[in-house]
PDB file of C-alpha atoms in Angstrom:
ATOM      1  CA  MET A   1     -11.467 -29.865  26.541  1.00  0.00           C
ATOM      2  CA  ASP A   2      -8.820 -29.826  23.887  1.00  0.00           C
ATOM      3  CA  HIS A   3     -10.663 -32.061  21.741  1.00  0.00           C
ATOM      4  CA  CYS A   4     -14.211 -30.727  21.982  1.00  0.00           C
ATOM      5  CA  VAL A   5     -16.830 -29.745  19.425  1.00  0.00           C
ATOM      6  CA  GLN A   6     -17.433 -26.261  19.003  1.00  0.00           C
ATOM      7  CA  ASP A   7     -19.913 -26.022  16.465  1.00  0.00           C
ATOM      8  CA  ASN A   8     -23.117 -23.505  16.370  1.00  0.00           C
ATOM      9  CA  GLU A   9     -25.211 -26.330  17.901  1.00  0.00           C
ATOM     10  CA  SER A  10     -23.019 -26.643  20.976  1.00  0.00           C
ATOM     11  CA  VAL A  11     -22.905 -23.048  21.290  1.00  0.00           C
ATOM     12  CA  VAL A  12     -26.615 -22.565  21.297  1.00  0.00           C
ATOM     13  CA  ALA A  13     -26.731 -25.036  23.826  1.00  0.00           C
ATOM     14  CA  ILE A  14     -24.188 -24.052  26.155  1.00  0.00           C
ATOM     15  CA  LEU A  15     -25.838 -20.445  25.925  1.00  0.00           C
ATOM     16  CA  GLN A  16     -29.051 -21.431  26.570  1.00  0.00           C
ATOM     17  CA  ASP A  17     -28.113 -23.479  29.442  1.00  0.00           C
ATOM     18  CA  VAL A  18     -25.847 -20.622  30.920  1.00  0.00           C
ATOM     19  CA  LEU A  19     -28.950 -18.438  30.717  1.00  0.00           C
ATOM     20  CA  THR A  20     -31.458 -20.881  32.078  1.00  0.00           C
ATOM     21  CA  ARG A  21     -29.266 -21.065  35.318  1.00  0.00           C
ATOM     22  CA  VAL A  22     -28.869 -17.128  35.436  1.00  0.00           C
ATOM     23  CA  LYS A  23     -32.135 -16.977  35.514  1.00  0.00           C
ATOM     24  CA  ALA A  24     -32.775 -19.397  38.274  1.00  0.00           C
ATOM     25  CA  ASP A  25     -30.182 -17.857  40.368  1.00  0.00           C
ATOM     26  CA  ASP A  26     -31.670 -14.626  40.205  1.00  0.00           C
ATOM     27  CA  PRO A  27     -35.023 -13.924  38.483  1.00  0.00           C
ATOM     28  CA  SER A  28     -34.841 -10.288  38.284  1.00  0.00           C
ATOM     29  CA  ILE A  29     -32.320 -10.499  35.648  1.00  0.00           C
ATOM     30  CA  GLU A  30     -34.350  -9.391  31.850  1.00  0.00           C
ATOM     31  CA  TYR A  31     -31.246  -8.577  29.730  1.00  0.00           C
ATOM     32  CA  ALA A  32     -28.029 -10.243  28.585  1.00  0.00           C
ATOM     33  CA  TYR A  33     -25.119  -8.733  26.568  1.00  0.00           C
ATOM     34  CA  ARG A  34     -23.250 -11.595  25.183  1.00  0.00           C
ATOM     35  CA  ARG A  35     -19.457 -11.146  23.974  1.00  0.00           C
ATOM     36  CA  ALA A  36     -17.651 -13.641  21.452  1.00  0.00           C
ATOM     37  CA  ASP A  37     -14.538 -13.653  19.430  1.00  0.00           C
ATOM     38  CA  ASN A  38     -14.807 -13.995  15.595  1.00  0.00           C
ATOM     39  CA  ALA A  39     -15.176 -17.828  15.725  1.00  0.00           C
ATOM     40  CA  GLY A  40     -17.500 -18.832  13.060  1.00  0.00           C
ATOM     41  CA  CYS A  41     -19.427 -21.120  15.340  1.00  0.00           C
ATOM     42  CA  TYR A  42     -20.620 -18.044  17.197  1.00  0.00           C
ATOM     43  CA  HIS A  43     -21.562 -15.888  14.199  1.00  0.00           C
ATOM     44  CA  SER A  44     -23.044 -18.512  12.000  1.00  0.00           C
ATOM     45  CA  ALA A  45     -26.414 -18.074  10.920  1.00  0.00           C
ATOM     46  CA  GLY A  46     -27.792 -20.804  12.871  1.00  0.00           C
ATOM     47  CA  THR A  47     -26.419 -19.427  15.831  1.00  0.00           C
ATOM     48  CA  LEU A  48     -27.589 -15.962  15.683  1.00  0.00           C
ATOM     49  CA  LEU A  49     -31.555 -16.901  14.400  1.00  0.00           C
ATOM     50  CA  SER A  50     -31.429 -19.300  17.573  1.00  0.00           C
ATOM     51  CA  LEU A  51     -31.040 -16.019  19.833  1.00  0.00           C
ATOM     52  CA  PRO A  52     -34.586 -14.844  19.874  1.00  0.00           C
ATOM     53  CA  LEU A  53     -35.559 -18.392  20.552  1.00  0.00           C
ATOM     54  CA  ILE A  54     -33.454 -18.852  23.653  1.00  0.00           C
ATOM     55  CA  SER A  55     -34.276 -15.302  24.614  1.00  0.00           C
ATOM     56  CA  GLU A  56     -37.977 -16.453  24.956  1.00  0.00           C
ATOM     57  CA  LYS A  57     -37.183 -19.809  26.271  1.00  0.00           C
ATOM     58  CA  THR A  58     -35.039 -18.602  28.986  1.00  0.00           C
ATOM     59  CA  LYS A  59     -36.829 -15.033  30.039  1.00  0.00           C
ATOM     60  CA  ILE A  60     -33.402 -13.262  29.367  1.00  0.00           C
ATOM     61  CA  LYS A  61     -33.352 -10.940  26.808  1.00  0.00           C
ATOM     62  CA  ILE A  62     -30.195 -11.091  24.278  1.00  0.00           C
ATOM     63  CA  SER A  63     -30.313  -7.586  23.582  1.00  0.00           C
ATOM     64  CA  ARG A  64     -26.551  -6.853  22.072  1.00  0.00           C
ATOM     65  CA  ILE A  65     -24.055  -9.367  20.855  1.00  0.00           C
ATOM     66  CA  ASP A  66     -20.409  -8.062  20.335  1.00  0.00           C
ATOM     67  CA  PHE A  67     -17.407  -9.853  18.284  1.00  0.00           C
ATOM     68  CA  SER A  68     -13.865  -9.000  18.946  1.00  0.00           C
ATOM     69  CA  ASP A  69     -11.804  -9.152  15.769  1.00  0.00           C
ATOM     70  CA  PRO A  70      -8.284  -9.089  17.114  1.00  0.00           C
ATOM     71  CA  GLN A  71      -5.542  -7.763  14.583  1.00  0.00           C
ATOM     72  CA  ALA A  72      -2.792  -9.907  16.070  1.00  0.00           C
ATOM     73  CA  GLY A  73      -2.654 -12.218  18.965  1.00  0.00           C
ATOM     74  CA  LYS A  74      -5.452 -13.407  21.340  1.00  0.00           C
ATOM     75  CA  SER A  75      -8.964 -11.097  21.540  1.00  0.00           C
ATOM     76  CA  GLY A  76      -9.926 -10.299  24.917  1.00  0.00           C
ATOM     77  CA  CYS A  77     -11.978 -12.997  25.379  1.00  0.00           C
ATOM     78  CA  ASP A  78      -9.552 -15.421  24.834  1.00  0.00           C
ATOM     79  CA  GLN A  79      -7.393 -13.644  27.321  1.00  0.00           C
ATOM     80  CA  LEU A  80      -9.724 -13.545  29.758  1.00  0.00           C
ATOM     81  CA  SER A  81     -11.065 -17.288  29.693  1.00  0.00           C
TER      82      SER A  81
END
């Protein structure tokens, strides 16, 4: 994983796959809340504009997006991963 591509296309594909699997595991889930660090691939226009389509395809509405912006060191998202 040290040399993987982390562009917005990868982020979109992974997010859609995760939500598809979540919906398959628990069809009652209707909403998702997304949290990410402030890397460009997470808040690029391509990623943000794809979210309504991902919601439509997966039947899980992405109703909130939070970005962490640490002042020093790793963010909470990085620490938990």
